Amino acid sequence: MSDALALFTLFSSSFLSATLLPGNSEILLVTLLTTVKTNPLLLLVVAIIGNTLGGLTNVVIGRLAPVPKHHQRLKLAMTWLQRYGSPALLLSWLPVMGDLLCLLAGWLRLPWWSVTFFMLVGKSLRYTVVMVITLKGLSFFS
């Protein structure tokens, strides 16, 4: 697989993983870290950017769409956002709950800069942990 194709595939998967669509970006990141010669930091940055842009897409959708009917996860996400504001988006990487947090951040019209910052930090931490565990595991078994 060429570097450009690997990066495009990782970006696409990371973007989709942050939306309501499935993407499996962590699995793809681990696969690329173990099989291609692309710089691991470049893979990390591409995954973070794709996933953050996907999360921001959910924020935009939240700004445009009415809030769905009450649901237990929706209620929990709304409580977190009302209590903690944008810092709650540090958890935007969580499956399902993270998508709801992003949608509701848009619906609540939380400030763009703080939403982007906390989402970027949360998603960066997740992908960094995945990368470090993968690379340390590779060096341990080599």
mmCIF file of C-alpha atoms in Angstrom, residues 20-115:
data_model
loop_
_atom_site.group_PDB
_atom_site.id
_atom_site.type_symbol
_atom_site.label_atom_id
_atom_site.label_comp_id
_atom_site.label_asym_id
_atom_site.label_seq_id
_atom_site.Cartn_x
_atom_site.Cartn_y
_atom_site.Cartn_z
ATOM 1 C CA LEU A 20 -22.590 8.050 13.563
ATOM 2 C CA LEU A 21 -21.163 5.769 10.865
ATOM 3 C CA PRO A 22 -18.757 2.935 11.698
ATOM 4 C CA GLY A 23 -15.100 3.433 10.833
ATOM 5 C CA ASN A 24 -12.834 1.222 12.992
ATOM 6 C CA SER A 25 -10.025 3.771 12.896
ATOM 7 C CA GLU A 26 -8.106 2.358 15.877
ATOM 8 C CA ILE A 27 -7.857 -1.034 14.183
ATOM 9 C CA LEU A 28 -6.671 0.609 10.975
ATOM 10 C CA LEU A 29 -4.120 2.746 12.847
ATOM 11 C CA VAL A 30 -2.686 -0.343 14.562
ATOM 12 C CA THR A 31 -2.602 -2.187 11.231
ATOM 13 C CA LEU A 32 -0.799 0.659 9.487
ATOM 14 C CA LEU A 33 1.655 1.097 12.360
ATOM 15 C CA THR A 34 2.582 -2.572 12.073
ATOM 16 C CA THR A 35 2.645 -2.977 8.287
ATOM 17 C CA VAL A 36 3.662 0.227 6.505
ATOM 18 C CA LYS A 37 6.859 2.236 6.709
ATOM 19 C CA THR A 38 5.068 5.582 7.027
ATOM 20 C CA ASN A 39 6.236 7.799 9.897
ATOM 21 C CA PRO A 40 4.133 6.870 12.973
ATOM 22 C CA LEU A 41 3.753 10.542 13.937
ATOM 23 C CA LEU A 42 2.296 11.301 10.513
ATOM 24 C CA LEU A 43 -0.194 8.464 10.946
ATOM 25 C CA LEU A 44 -1.079 9.834 14.383
ATOM 26 C CA VAL A 45 -1.640 13.369 13.110
ATOM 27 C CA VAL A 46 -3.790 12.178 10.193
ATOM 28 C CA ALA A 47 -5.947 10.044 12.513
ATOM 29 C CA ILE A 48 -6.385 12.931 14.970
ATOM 30 C CA ILE A 49 -7.280 15.463 12.274
ATOM 31 C CA GLY A 50 -9.738 13.114 10.566
ATOM 32 C CA ASN A 51 -11.431 12.169 13.827
ATOM 33 C CA THR A 52 -11.640 15.772 15.045
ATOM 34 C CA LEU A 53 -13.158 16.927 11.754
ATOM 35 C CA GLY A 54 -15.669 14.083 11.968
ATOM 36 C CA GLY A 55 -16.580 15.178 15.492
ATOM 37 C CA LEU A 56 -16.977 18.770 14.320
ATOM 38 C CA THR A 57 -19.310 17.464 11.618
ATOM 39 C CA ASN A 58 -21.505 16.127 14.425
ATOM 40 C CA VAL A 59 -21.399 19.553 16.084
ATOM 41 C CA VAL A 60 -22.600 21.156 12.833
ATOM 42 C CA ILE A 61 -25.372 18.569 12.524
ATOM 43 C CA GLY A 62 -26.346 19.340 16.117
ATOM 44 C CA ARG A 63 -26.594 23.035 15.282
ATOM 45 C CA LEU A 64 -28.830 22.304 12.299
ATOM 46 C CA ALA A 65 -31.069 19.541 13.644
ATOM 47 C CA PRO A 66 -33.645 19.543 16.410
ATOM 48 C CA VAL A 67 -32.774 17.507 19.489
ATOM 49 C CA PRO A 68 -34.100 13.952 19.231
ATOM 50 C CA LYS A 69 -36.661 12.618 21.676
ATOM 51 C CA HIS A 70 -35.464 11.961 25.204
ATOM 52 C CA HIS A 71 -33.365 8.893 25.650
ATOM 53 C CA GLN A 72 -31.302 7.777 28.671
ATOM 54 C CA ARG A 73 -27.922 8.347 26.959
ATOM 55 C CA LEU A 74 -29.144 11.674 25.622
ATOM 56 C CA LYS A 75 -30.137 12.751 29.111
ATOM 57 C CA LEU A 76 -26.727 11.759 30.529
ATOM 58 C CA ALA A 77 -24.823 13.545 27.750
ATOM 59 C CA MET A 78 -26.963 16.676 28.164
ATOM 60 C CA THR A 79 -26.326 16.657 31.930
ATOM 61 C CA TRP A 80 -22.549 16.436 31.378
ATOM 62 C CA LEU A 81 -22.554 19.255 28.847
ATOM 63 C CA GLN A 82 -24.722 21.523 30.973
ATOM 64 C CA ARG A 83 -22.579 20.888 34.050
ATOM 65 C CA TYR A 84 -19.080 20.918 32.520
ATOM 66 C CA GLY A 85 -19.540 22.759 29.221
ATOM 67 C CA SER A 86 -16.935 22.271 26.517
ATOM 68 C CA PRO A 87 -14.470 20.311 28.732
ATOM 69 C CA ALA A 88 -16.980 17.427 28.634
ATOM 70 C CA LEU A 89 -15.844 16.986 25.027
ATOM 71 C CA LEU A 90 -12.621 15.458 26.340
ATOM 72 C CA LEU A 91 -14.851 12.358 26.298
ATOM 73 C CA SER A 92 -15.885 12.833 22.657
ATOM 74 C CA TRP A 93 -13.859 9.736 21.730
ATOM 75 C CA LEU A 94 -16.240 7.419 23.613
ATOM 76 C CA PRO A 95 -18.358 5.160 21.411
ATOM 77 C CA VAL A 96 -21.964 6.396 21.015
ATOM 78 C CA MET A 97 -21.784 8.755 24.031
ATOM 79 C CA GLY A 98 -19.069 10.800 22.316
ATOM 80 C CA ASP A 99 -21.253 11.231 19.239
ATOM 81 C CA LEU A 100 -24.099 12.442 21.438
ATOM 82 C CA LEU A 101 -21.809 14.860 23.247
ATOM 83 C CA CYS A 102 -20.746 16.367 19.911
ATOM 84 C CA LEU A 103 -24.317 16.610 18.614
ATOM 85 C CA LEU A 104 -25.522 18.223 21.822
ATOM 86 C CA ALA A 105 -22.564 20.621 21.923
ATOM 87 C CA GLY A 106 -23.814 21.899 18.581
ATOM 88 C CA TRP A 107 -27.398 22.043 19.759
ATOM 89 C CA LEU A 108 -26.383 23.969 22.885
ATOM 90 C CA ARG A 109 -24.327 26.323 20.702
ATOM 91 C CA LEU A 110 -21.190 25.856 22.786
ATOM 92 C CA PRO A 111 -18.302 28.094 21.597
ATOM 93 C CA TRP A 112 -16.462 26.730 18.532
ATOM 94 C CA TRP A 113 -12.943 27.339 19.831
ATOM 95 C CA SER A 114 -13.457 25.581 23.143
ATOM 96 C CA VAL A 115 -15.399 22.724 21.516
#
